């Protein structure tokens, strides 16, 4: 994943990520005998929810900081530090669940991601996932890109936000039969007086990695000021999220 997480700040100010993810859990058909992988489990909040409805759950994440928080919060659950592209389970899972993860993985690695998920699933095992879809937070990214361009800087688009028509064939190519797909707008409330600035500082790190602090702060301040008439309503900041949601079954091994 192309981001380094600030786990405590994430837990405190961005709980909406896992709270919205609870709705995605409803797509899973699992019971007390099921083994489910929470792929990109983050701070473990949804891993805990999964543990309440299935017999076995394993949280997998590549972030040491996130897993530290997860293990502290849920010491009785199993968490493993592995990369989504190359984790390898001793026992194949009945389902893989993933919320707000796939868009952090580069486009050219999506097939590798799905191949690895396929390898770790039983035949007819489920993949249920939600992540950023086409146009996600585009109002914010466009404003930042404009401010970067004003300083003769390039604003790299490091997120992968596909359409259904783009992503469903990738799933099919890598051994999955798609049974449900949805792309939808989801205006998302941000926390606090500096909600948008905090969101940018948490989620848009890669474009700023080689930019000095003064310039970065100027870019963010200008973008936030221009976005205020659009994304600030009745004292609350919002992000213009678009989400893509899939349910698929492994119908062959690849």
PDB file of C-alpha atoms in Angstrom:
ATOM      1  CA  UNK A   1       0.000   0.000   0.000  1.00  0.00           C
ATOM      2  CA  UNK A   2       1.310   3.421  -0.934  1.00  0.00           C
ATOM      3  CA  UNK A   3       0.727   5.157   2.404  1.00  0.00           C
ATOM      4  CA  UNK A   4       2.181   5.208   5.927  1.00  0.00           C
ATOM      5  CA  UNK A   5      -0.591   5.389   8.505  1.00  0.00           C
ATOM      6  CA  UNK A   6      -0.863   7.496  11.663  1.00  0.00           C
ATOM      7  CA  UNK A   7      -2.854   4.884  13.562  1.00  0.00           C
ATOM      8  CA  UNK A   8      -3.938   6.785  16.673  1.00  0.00           C
ATOM      9  CA  UNK A   9      -5.085   9.843  14.727  1.00  0.00           C
ATOM     10  CA  UNK A  10      -6.883   7.524  12.303  1.00  0.00           C
ATOM     11  CA  UNK A  11      -8.700   5.798  15.153  1.00  0.00           C
ATOM     12  CA  UNK A  12      -9.678   9.107  16.786  1.00  0.00           C
ATOM     13  CA  UNK A  13     -10.745  11.177  13.778  1.00  0.00           C
ATOM     14  CA  UNK A  14     -11.605   8.769  10.972  1.00  0.00           C
ATOM     15  CA  UNK A  15     -13.831   6.166  12.587  1.00  0.00           C
ATOM     16  CA  UNK A  16     -16.335   6.713   9.762  1.00  0.00           C
ATOM     17  CA  UNK A  17     -14.186   4.388   7.622  1.00  0.00           C
ATOM     18  CA  UNK A  18     -15.025   1.290   9.627  1.00  0.00           C
ATOM     19  CA  UNK A  19     -18.485   2.539  10.608  1.00  0.00           C
ATOM     20  CA  UNK A  20     -19.533   2.682   6.958  1.00  0.00           C
ATOM     21  CA  UNK A  21     -17.792  -0.652   6.443  1.00  0.00           C
ATOM     22  CA  UNK A  22     -20.274  -2.344   8.775  1.00  0.00           C
ATOM     23  CA  UNK A  23     -22.889  -2.084   6.027  1.00  0.00           C
ATOM     24  CA  UNK A  24     -20.637  -4.036   3.643  1.00  0.00           C
ATOM     25  CA  UNK A  25     -20.535  -6.936   6.103  1.00  0.00           C
ATOM     26  CA  UNK A  26     -24.175  -7.651   5.258  1.00  0.00           C
ATOM     27  CA  UNK A  27     -23.108  -9.009   1.861  1.00  0.00           C
ATOM     28  CA  UNK A  28     -21.227 -11.886   3.503  1.00  0.00           C
ATOM     29  CA  UNK A  29     -22.915 -15.250   3.975  1.00  0.00           C
ATOM     30  CA  UNK A  30     -20.991 -16.712   6.884  1.00  0.00           C
ATOM     31  CA  UNK A  31     -21.676 -18.610  10.089  1.00  0.00           C
ATOM     32  CA  UNK A  32     -19.910 -19.890  13.179  1.00  0.00           C
ATOM     33  CA  UNK A  33     -18.001 -22.458  11.092  1.00  0.00           C
ATOM     34  CA  UNK A  34     -16.580 -19.941   8.612  1.00  0.00           C
ATOM     35  CA  UNK A  35     -12.993 -18.766   8.372  1.00  0.00           C
ATOM     36  CA  UNK A  36     -12.905 -15.159   7.200  1.00  0.00           C
ATOM     37  CA  UNK A  37      -9.965 -12.904   6.359  1.00  0.00           C
ATOM     38  CA  UNK A  38     -10.249  -9.183   7.050  1.00  0.00           C
ATOM     39  CA  UNK A  39      -7.781  -7.967   4.436  1.00  0.00           C
ATOM     40  CA  UNK A  40      -6.368  -4.541   5.257  1.00  0.00           C
ATOM     41  CA  UNK A  41      -7.885  -4.785   8.725  1.00  0.00           C
ATOM     42  CA  UNK A  42      -6.390  -1.504   9.942  1.00  0.00           C
ATOM     43  CA  UNK A  43      -7.185  -0.897  13.605  1.00  0.00           C
ATOM     44  CA  UNK A  44      -9.241  -4.094  13.836  1.00  0.00           C
ATOM     45  CA  UNK A  45     -12.684  -2.549  14.398  1.00  0.00           C
ATOM     46  CA  UNK A  46     -14.298  -4.566  11.599  1.00  0.00           C
ATOM     47  CA  UNK A  47     -12.273  -7.660  12.482  1.00  0.00           C
ATOM     48  CA  UNK A  48     -14.028  -7.507  15.852  1.00  0.00           C
ATOM     49  CA  UNK A  49     -17.430  -7.238  14.146  1.00  0.00           C
ATOM     50  CA  UNK A  50     -16.595 -10.252  11.989  1.00  0.00           C
ATOM     51  CA  UNK A  51     -15.553 -12.244  15.060  1.00  0.00           C
ATOM     52  CA  UNK A  52     -19.069 -11.825  16.440  1.00  0.00           C
ATOM     53  CA  UNK A  53     -20.653 -13.639  13.476  1.00  0.00           C
ATOM     54  CA  UNK A  54     -18.112 -16.256  12.400  1.00  0.00           C
ATOM     55  CA  UNK A  55     -16.056 -18.966  14.016  1.00  0.00           C
ATOM     56  CA  UNK A  56     -12.661 -17.816  12.856  1.00  0.00           C
ATOM     57  CA  UNK A  57     -11.328 -14.473  11.681  1.00  0.00           C
ATOM     58  CA  UNK A  58      -7.814 -13.326  10.845  1.00  0.00           C
ATOM     59  CA  UNK A  59      -6.932  -9.660  10.402  1.00  0.00           C
ATOM     60  CA  UNK A  60      -4.172  -8.998   7.878  1.00  0.00           C
ATOM     61  CA  UNK A  61      -2.485  -5.660   7.343  1.00  0.00           C
ATOM     62  CA  UNK A  62       0.907  -4.403   6.178  1.00  0.00           C
ATOM     63  CA  UNK A  63       0.996  -1.477   8.612  1.00  0.00           C
ATOM     64  CA  UNK A  64       2.900  -2.157  11.813  1.00  0.00           C
ATOM     65  CA  UNK A  65       1.360   0.943  13.408  1.00  0.00           C
ATOM     66  CA  UNK A  66      -2.197  -0.095  12.583  1.00  0.00           C
ATOM     67  CA  UNK A  67      -1.664  -3.636  13.844  1.00  0.00           C
ATOM     68  CA  UNK A  68      -0.186  -2.303  17.063  1.00  0.00           C
ATOM     69  CA  UNK A  69      -3.462  -0.477  17.689  1.00  0.00           C
ATOM     70  CA  UNK A  70      -5.522  -3.505  16.640  1.00  0.00           C
ATOM     71  CA  UNK A  71      -3.675  -5.900  18.954  1.00  0.00           C
ATOM     72  CA  UNK A  72      -3.968  -3.478  21.854  1.00  0.00           C
ATOM     73  CA  UNK A  73      -7.701  -2.980  21.309  1.00  0.00           C
ATOM     74  CA  UNK A  74      -8.565  -6.625  20.604  1.00  0.00           C
ATOM     75  CA  UNK A  75      -5.923  -8.830  22.246  1.00  0.00           C
ATOM     76  CA  UNK A  76      -7.992 -12.003  21.853  1.00  0.00           C
ATOM     77  CA  UNK A  77      -8.146 -11.765  18.037  1.00  0.00           C
ATOM     78  CA  UNK A  78      -5.558 -12.934  15.522  1.00  0.00           C
ATOM     79  CA  UNK A  79      -3.691 -10.301  13.523  1.00  0.00           C
ATOM     80  CA  UNK A  80      -0.903 -10.932  11.024  1.00  0.00           C
ATOM     81  CA  UNK A  81       1.425  -8.459   9.391  1.00  0.00           C
ATOM     82  CA  UNK A  82       1.476  -9.384   5.698  1.00  0.00           C
ATOM     83  CA  UNK A  83       1.166  -7.700   2.338  1.00  0.00           C
ATOM     84  CA  UNK A  84      -2.130  -8.127   0.471  1.00  0.00           C
ATOM     85  CA  UNK A  85      -0.236  -9.224  -2.636  1.00  0.00           C
ATOM     86  CA  UNK A  86       1.651 -12.113  -1.080  1.00  0.00           C
ATOM     87  CA  UNK A  87       0.031 -13.319   2.160  1.00  0.00           C
ATOM     88  CA  UNK A  88      -0.237 -17.099   2.352  1.00  0.00           C
ATOM     89  CA  UNK A  89      -2.597 -18.952   4.698  1.00  0.00           C
ATOM     90  CA  UNK A  90      -2.069 -22.466   5.967  1.00  0.00           C
ATOM     91  CA  UNK A  91      -5.799 -23.086   5.597  1.00  0.00           C
ATOM     92  CA  UNK A  92      -7.914 -21.691   2.766  1.00  0.00           C
ATOM     93  CA  UNK A  93     -10.603 -19.253   3.837  1.00  0.00           C
ATOM     94  CA  UNK A  94     -14.350 -19.318   3.253  1.00  0.00           C
ATOM     95  CA  UNK A  95     -14.385 -15.576   2.630  1.00  0.00           C
ATOM     96  CA  UNK A  96     -12.163 -12.552   2.203  1.00  0.00           C
ATOM     97  CA  UNK A  97     -13.590  -9.228   3.335  1.00  0.00           C
ATOM     98  CA  UNK A  98     -11.940  -5.895   2.597  1.00  0.00           C
ATOM     99  CA  UNK A  99     -13.061  -2.345   3.299  1.00  0.00           C
ATOM    100  CA  UNK A 100     -11.414   0.856   2.002  1.00  0.00           C
ATOM    101  CA  UNK A 101      -8.223  -0.919   0.919  1.00  0.00           C
ATOM    102  CA  UNK A 102      -8.056  -1.748  -2.792  1.00  0.00           C
ATOM    103  CA  UNK A 103      -7.809   1.889  -3.917  1.00  0.00           C
ATOM    104  CA  UNK A 104      -4.444   2.141  -2.104  1.00  0.00           C
ATOM    105  CA  UNK A 105      -3.002  -0.585  -4.340  1.00  0.00           C
ATOM    106  CA  UNK A 106      -1.628   0.544  -7.705  1.00  0.00           C
ATOM    107  CA  UNK A 107      -3.647  -0.235 -10.813  1.00  0.00           C
ATOM    108  CA  UNK A 108      -0.948  -2.446 -12.304  1.00  0.00           C
ATOM    109  CA  UNK A 109      -0.954  -4.609  -9.145  1.00  0.00           C
ATOM    110  CA  UNK A 110      -4.694  -5.287  -9.005  1.00  0.00           C
ATOM    111  CA  UNK A 111      -4.430  -8.584 -10.885  1.00  0.00           C
ATOM    112  CA  UNK A 112      -1.673  -9.737  -8.537  1.00  0.00           C
ATOM    113  CA  UNK A 113      -3.885  -8.790  -5.586  1.00  0.00           C
ATOM    114  CA  UNK A 114      -6.850 -10.767  -6.890  1.00  0.00           C
ATOM    115  CA  UNK A 115      -4.733 -13.768  -7.860  1.00  0.00           C
ATOM    116  CA  UNK A 116      -3.399 -13.945  -4.326  1.00  0.00           C
ATOM    117  CA  UNK A 117      -6.871 -13.648  -2.821  1.00  0.00           C
ATOM    118  CA  UNK A 118      -7.996 -16.427  -5.171  1.00  0.00           C
ATOM    119  CA  UNK A 119      -5.145 -18.678  -4.013  1.00  0.00           C
ATOM    120  CA  UNK A 120      -6.157 -18.239  -0.381  1.00  0.00           C
ATOM    121  CA  UNK A 121      -9.867 -18.947  -0.896  1.00  0.00           C
ATOM    122  CA  UNK A 122     -11.728 -22.237  -1.076  1.00  0.00           C
ATOM    123  CA  UNK A 123     -13.542 -22.992  -4.314  1.00  0.00           C
ATOM    124  CA  UNK A 124     -16.827 -21.012  -4.212  1.00  0.00           C
ATOM    125  CA  UNK A 125     -15.329 -18.853  -1.445  1.00  0.00           C
ATOM    126  CA  UNK A 126     -16.569 -15.277  -1.230  1.00  0.00           C
ATOM    127  CA  UNK A 127     -14.808 -11.993  -1.861  1.00  0.00           C
ATOM    128  CA  UNK A 128     -16.699  -8.998  -0.490  1.00  0.00           C
ATOM    129  CA  UNK A 129     -15.054  -5.606  -0.828  1.00  0.00           C
ATOM    130  CA  UNK A 130     -15.713  -1.892  -0.927  1.00  0.00           C
ATOM    131  CA  UNK A 131     -13.252   0.816  -1.888  1.00  0.00           C
ATOM    132  CA  UNK A 132     -13.026   4.159  -3.666  1.00  0.00           C
ATOM    133  CA  UNK A 133     -14.837   4.227  -7.012  1.00  0.00           C
ATOM    134  CA  UNK A 134     -14.513   6.385 -10.096  1.00  0.00           C
ATOM    135  CA  UNK A 135     -14.691  10.076  -9.161  1.00  0.00           C
ATOM    136  CA  UNK A 136     -14.011   9.555  -5.456  1.00  0.00           C
ATOM    137  CA  UNK A 137     -13.078  12.850  -3.736  1.00  0.00           C
ATOM    138  CA  UNK A 138     -12.514  14.351  -7.160  1.00  0.00           C
ATOM    139  CA  UNK A 139     -13.538  17.835  -5.999  1.00  0.00           C
ATOM    140  CA  UNK A 140     -10.740  17.727  -3.416  1.00  0.00           C
ATOM    141  CA  UNK A 141      -8.116  16.205  -5.696  1.00  0.00           C
ATOM    142  CA  UNK A 142      -8.880  18.680  -8.482  1.00  0.00           C
ATOM    143  CA  UNK A 143      -8.481  21.620  -6.100  1.00  0.00           C
ATOM    144  CA  UNK A 144      -5.154  20.276  -4.845  1.00  0.00           C
ATOM    145  CA  UNK A 145      -3.984  19.623  -8.394  1.00  0.00           C
ATOM    146  CA  UNK A 146      -4.781  23.222  -9.336  1.00  0.00           C
ATOM    147  CA  UNK A 147      -2.721  24.524  -6.410  1.00  0.00           C
ATOM    148  CA  UNK A 148       0.172  22.216  -7.301  1.00  0.00           C
ATOM    149  CA  UNK A 149       0.098  23.418 -10.906  1.00  0.00           C
ATOM    150  CA  UNK A 150       0.233  27.046  -9.789  1.00  0.00           C
ATOM    151  CA  UNK A 151       3.619  26.258  -8.271  1.00  0.00           C
ATOM    152  CA  UNK A 152       4.741  24.321 -11.345  1.00  0.00           C
ATOM    153  CA  UNK A 153       4.457  21.083  -9.406  1.00  0.00           C
ATOM    154  CA  UNK A 154       2.924  17.813 -10.529  1.00  0.00           C
ATOM    155  CA  UNK A 155       0.099  16.305  -8.477  1.00  0.00           C
ATOM    156  CA  UNK A 156       0.396  12.522  -8.779  1.00  0.00           C
ATOM    157  CA  UNK A 157      -2.864  10.600  -8.678  1.00  0.00           C
ATOM    158  CA  UNK A 158      -1.769   7.748  -6.452  1.00  0.00           C
ATOM    159  CA  UNK A 159      -5.249   6.340  -5.864  1.00  0.00           C
ATOM    160  CA  UNK A 160      -6.984   3.724  -8.008  1.00  0.00           C
ATOM    161  CA  UNK A 161     -10.670   4.560  -8.457  1.00  0.00           C
ATOM    162  CA  UNK A 162     -12.212   2.268 -11.111  1.00  0.00           C
ATOM    163  CA  UNK A 163     -15.673   1.954 -12.633  1.00  0.00           C
ATOM    164  CA  UNK A 164     -17.692  -1.265 -12.429  1.00  0.00           C
ATOM    165  CA  UNK A 165     -17.066  -1.803 -16.131  1.00  0.00           C
ATOM    166  CA  UNK A 166     -13.330  -1.569 -15.544  1.00  0.00           C
ATOM    167  CA  UNK A 167     -13.044  -3.692 -12.412  1.00  0.00           C
ATOM    168  CA  UNK A 168     -15.544  -6.519 -12.976  1.00  0.00           C
ATOM    169  CA  UNK A 169     -13.518  -7.932 -15.910  1.00  0.00           C
ATOM    170  CA  UNK A 170     -10.375  -7.909 -13.734  1.00  0.00           C
ATOM    171  CA  UNK A 171     -12.230  -9.996 -11.160  1.00  0.00           C
ATOM    172  CA  UNK A 172     -13.470 -12.390 -13.845  1.00  0.00           C
ATOM    173  CA  UNK A 173     -10.031 -12.730 -15.386  1.00  0.00           C
ATOM    174  CA  UNK A 174      -8.631 -13.736 -11.997  1.00  0.00           C
ATOM    175  CA  UNK A 175     -11.055 -16.531 -11.194  1.00  0.00           C
ATOM    176  CA  UNK A 176     -14.119 -14.784  -9.785  1.00  0.00           C
ATOM    177  CA  UNK A 177     -17.780 -14.678 -10.753  1.00  0.00           C
ATOM    178  CA  UNK A 178     -19.317 -11.310  -9.870  1.00  0.00           C
ATOM    179  CA  UNK A 179     -22.735 -11.595  -8.227  1.00  0.00           C
ATOM    180  CA  UNK A 180     -23.146  -8.005  -7.022  1.00  0.00           C
ATOM    181  CA  UNK A 181     -21.664  -4.664  -8.043  1.00  0.00           C
ATOM    182  CA  UNK A 182     -22.574  -1.094  -7.123  1.00  0.00           C
ATOM    183  CA  UNK A 183     -21.040   2.341  -7.699  1.00  0.00           C
ATOM    184  CA  UNK A 184     -22.584   5.126  -5.645  1.00  0.00           C
ATOM    185  CA  UNK A 185     -21.999   8.615  -4.270  1.00  0.00           C
ATOM    186  CA  UNK A 186     -21.592   8.858  -0.512  1.00  0.00           C
ATOM    187  CA  UNK A 187     -21.141  12.337   0.869  1.00  0.00           C
ATOM    188  CA  UNK A 188     -19.072  11.716   3.982  1.00  0.00           C
ATOM    189  CA  UNK A 189     -19.029  13.864   7.089  1.00  0.00           C
ATOM    190  CA  UNK A 190     -15.572  14.777   8.397  1.00  0.00           C
ATOM    191  CA  UNK A 191     -14.775  15.429  12.036  1.00  0.00           C
ATOM    192  CA  UNK A 192     -13.931  18.764  13.599  1.00  0.00           C
ATOM    193  CA  UNK A 193     -13.336  22.377  12.687  1.00  0.00           C
ATOM    194  CA  UNK A 194     -10.381  21.444  10.481  1.00  0.00           C
ATOM    195  CA  UNK A 195     -12.015  18.356   9.018  1.00  0.00           C
ATOM    196  CA  UNK A 196     -10.890  18.792   5.424  1.00  0.00           C
ATOM    197  CA  UNK A 197      -7.351  19.845   6.298  1.00  0.00           C
ATOM    198  CA  UNK A 198      -7.073  16.852   8.635  1.00  0.00           C
ATOM    199  CA  UNK A 199      -8.412  14.563   5.872  1.00  0.00           C
ATOM    200  CA  UNK A 200      -5.790  15.817   3.421  1.00  0.00           C
ATOM    201  CA  UNK A 201      -3.008  15.411   5.969  1.00  0.00           C
ATOM    202  CA  UNK A 202      -4.129  11.856   6.716  1.00  0.00           C
ATOM    203  CA  UNK A 203      -4.938  10.496   3.250  1.00  0.00           C
ATOM    204  CA  UNK A 204      -3.048  12.615   0.699  1.00  0.00           C
ATOM    205  CA  UNK A 205       0.532  12.035   1.795  1.00  0.00           C
ATOM    206  CA  UNK A 206       2.303  10.745  -1.303  1.00  0.00           C
ATOM    207  CA  UNK A 207       1.969  13.938  -3.411  1.00  0.00           C
ATOM    208  CA  UNK A 208       3.559  15.981  -0.591  1.00  0.00           C
ATOM    209  CA  UNK A 209       6.463  13.684   0.250  1.00  0.00           C
ATOM    210  CA  UNK A 210       9.141  15.810  -1.476  1.00  0.00           C
ATOM    211  CA  UNK A 211       7.608  19.207  -0.734  1.00  0.00           C
ATOM    212  CA  UNK A 212       8.761  21.412   2.122  1.00  0.00           C
ATOM    213  CA  UNK A 213       6.401  22.044   5.005  1.00  0.00           C
ATOM    214  CA  UNK A 214       5.800  25.747   4.232  1.00  0.00           C
ATOM    215  CA  UNK A 215       4.856  25.089   0.606  1.00  0.00           C
ATOM    216  CA  UNK A 216       2.696  22.115   1.543  1.00  0.00           C
ATOM    217  CA  UNK A 217       0.812  24.136   4.138  1.00  0.00           C
ATOM    218  CA  UNK A 218       0.241  26.948   1.634  1.00  0.00           C
ATOM    219  CA  UNK A 219      -1.121  24.523  -0.962  1.00  0.00           C
ATOM    220  CA  UNK A 220      -3.458  22.879   1.526  1.00  0.00           C
ATOM    221  CA  UNK A 221      -4.665  26.191   2.974  1.00  0.00           C
ATOM    222  CA  UNK A 222      -5.450  27.608  -0.474  1.00  0.00           C
ATOM    223  CA  UNK A 223      -7.258  24.439  -1.538  1.00  0.00           C
ATOM    224  CA  UNK A 224      -9.304  24.312   1.667  1.00  0.00           C
ATOM    225  CA  UNK A 225     -10.311  27.971   1.320  1.00  0.00           C
ATOM    226  CA  UNK A 226     -11.491  27.407  -2.262  1.00  0.00           C
ATOM    227  CA  UNK A 227     -13.403  24.277  -1.285  1.00  0.00           C
ATOM    228  CA  UNK A 228     -15.187  25.845   1.674  1.00  0.00           C
ATOM    229  CA  UNK A 229     -18.192  27.122  -0.355  1.00  0.00           C
ATOM    230  CA  UNK A 230     -18.595  23.626  -1.824  1.00  0.00           C
ATOM    231  CA  UNK A 231     -17.797  21.156   0.961  1.00  0.00           C
ATOM    232  CA  UNK A 232     -18.505  23.099   4.171  1.00  0.00           C
ATOM    233  CA  UNK A 233     -22.176  23.002   5.181  1.00  0.00           C
ATOM    234  CA  UNK A 234     -23.708  24.280   8.421  1.00  0.00           C
ATOM    235  CA  UNK A 235     -20.391  24.144  10.241  1.00  0.00           C
ATOM    236  CA  UNK A 236     -19.474  20.679   8.981  1.00  0.00           C
ATOM    237  CA  UNK A 237     -16.888  19.573   6.421  1.00  0.00           C
ATOM    238  CA  UNK A 238     -17.721  16.811   3.928  1.00  0.00           C
ATOM    239  CA  UNK A 239     -15.741  14.749   1.440  1.00  0.00           C
ATOM    240  CA  UNK A 240     -17.320  13.894  -1.911  1.00  0.00           C
ATOM    241  CA  UNK A 241     -16.770  10.155  -1.714  1.00  0.00           C
ATOM    242  CA  UNK A 242     -17.765   7.679  -4.392  1.00  0.00           C
ATOM    243  CA  UNK A 243     -17.685   4.020  -3.394  1.00  0.00           C
ATOM    244  CA  UNK A 244     -17.551   0.829  -5.428  1.00  0.00           C
ATOM    245  CA  UNK A 245     -18.786  -2.409  -3.878  1.00  0.00           C
ATOM    246  CA  UNK A 246     -18.464  -5.989  -5.101  1.00  0.00           C
ATOM    247  CA  UNK A 247     -19.438  -9.472  -4.092  1.00  0.00           C
ATOM    248  CA  UNK A 248     -17.824 -12.288  -6.055  1.00  0.00           C
ATOM    249  CA  UNK A 249     -17.226 -16.015  -5.745  1.00  0.00           C
ATOM    250  CA  UNK A 250     -14.128 -17.978  -6.642  1.00  0.00           C
ATOM    251  CA  UNK A 251     -15.219 -20.164  -9.542  1.00  0.00           C
ATOM    252  CA  UNK A 252     -11.790 -21.452 -10.550  1.00  0.00           C
ATOM    253  CA  UNK A 253      -8.201 -21.436  -9.356  1.00  0.00           C
ATOM    254  CA  UNK A 254      -5.768 -19.188 -11.208  1.00  0.00           C
TER     255      UNK A 254
END
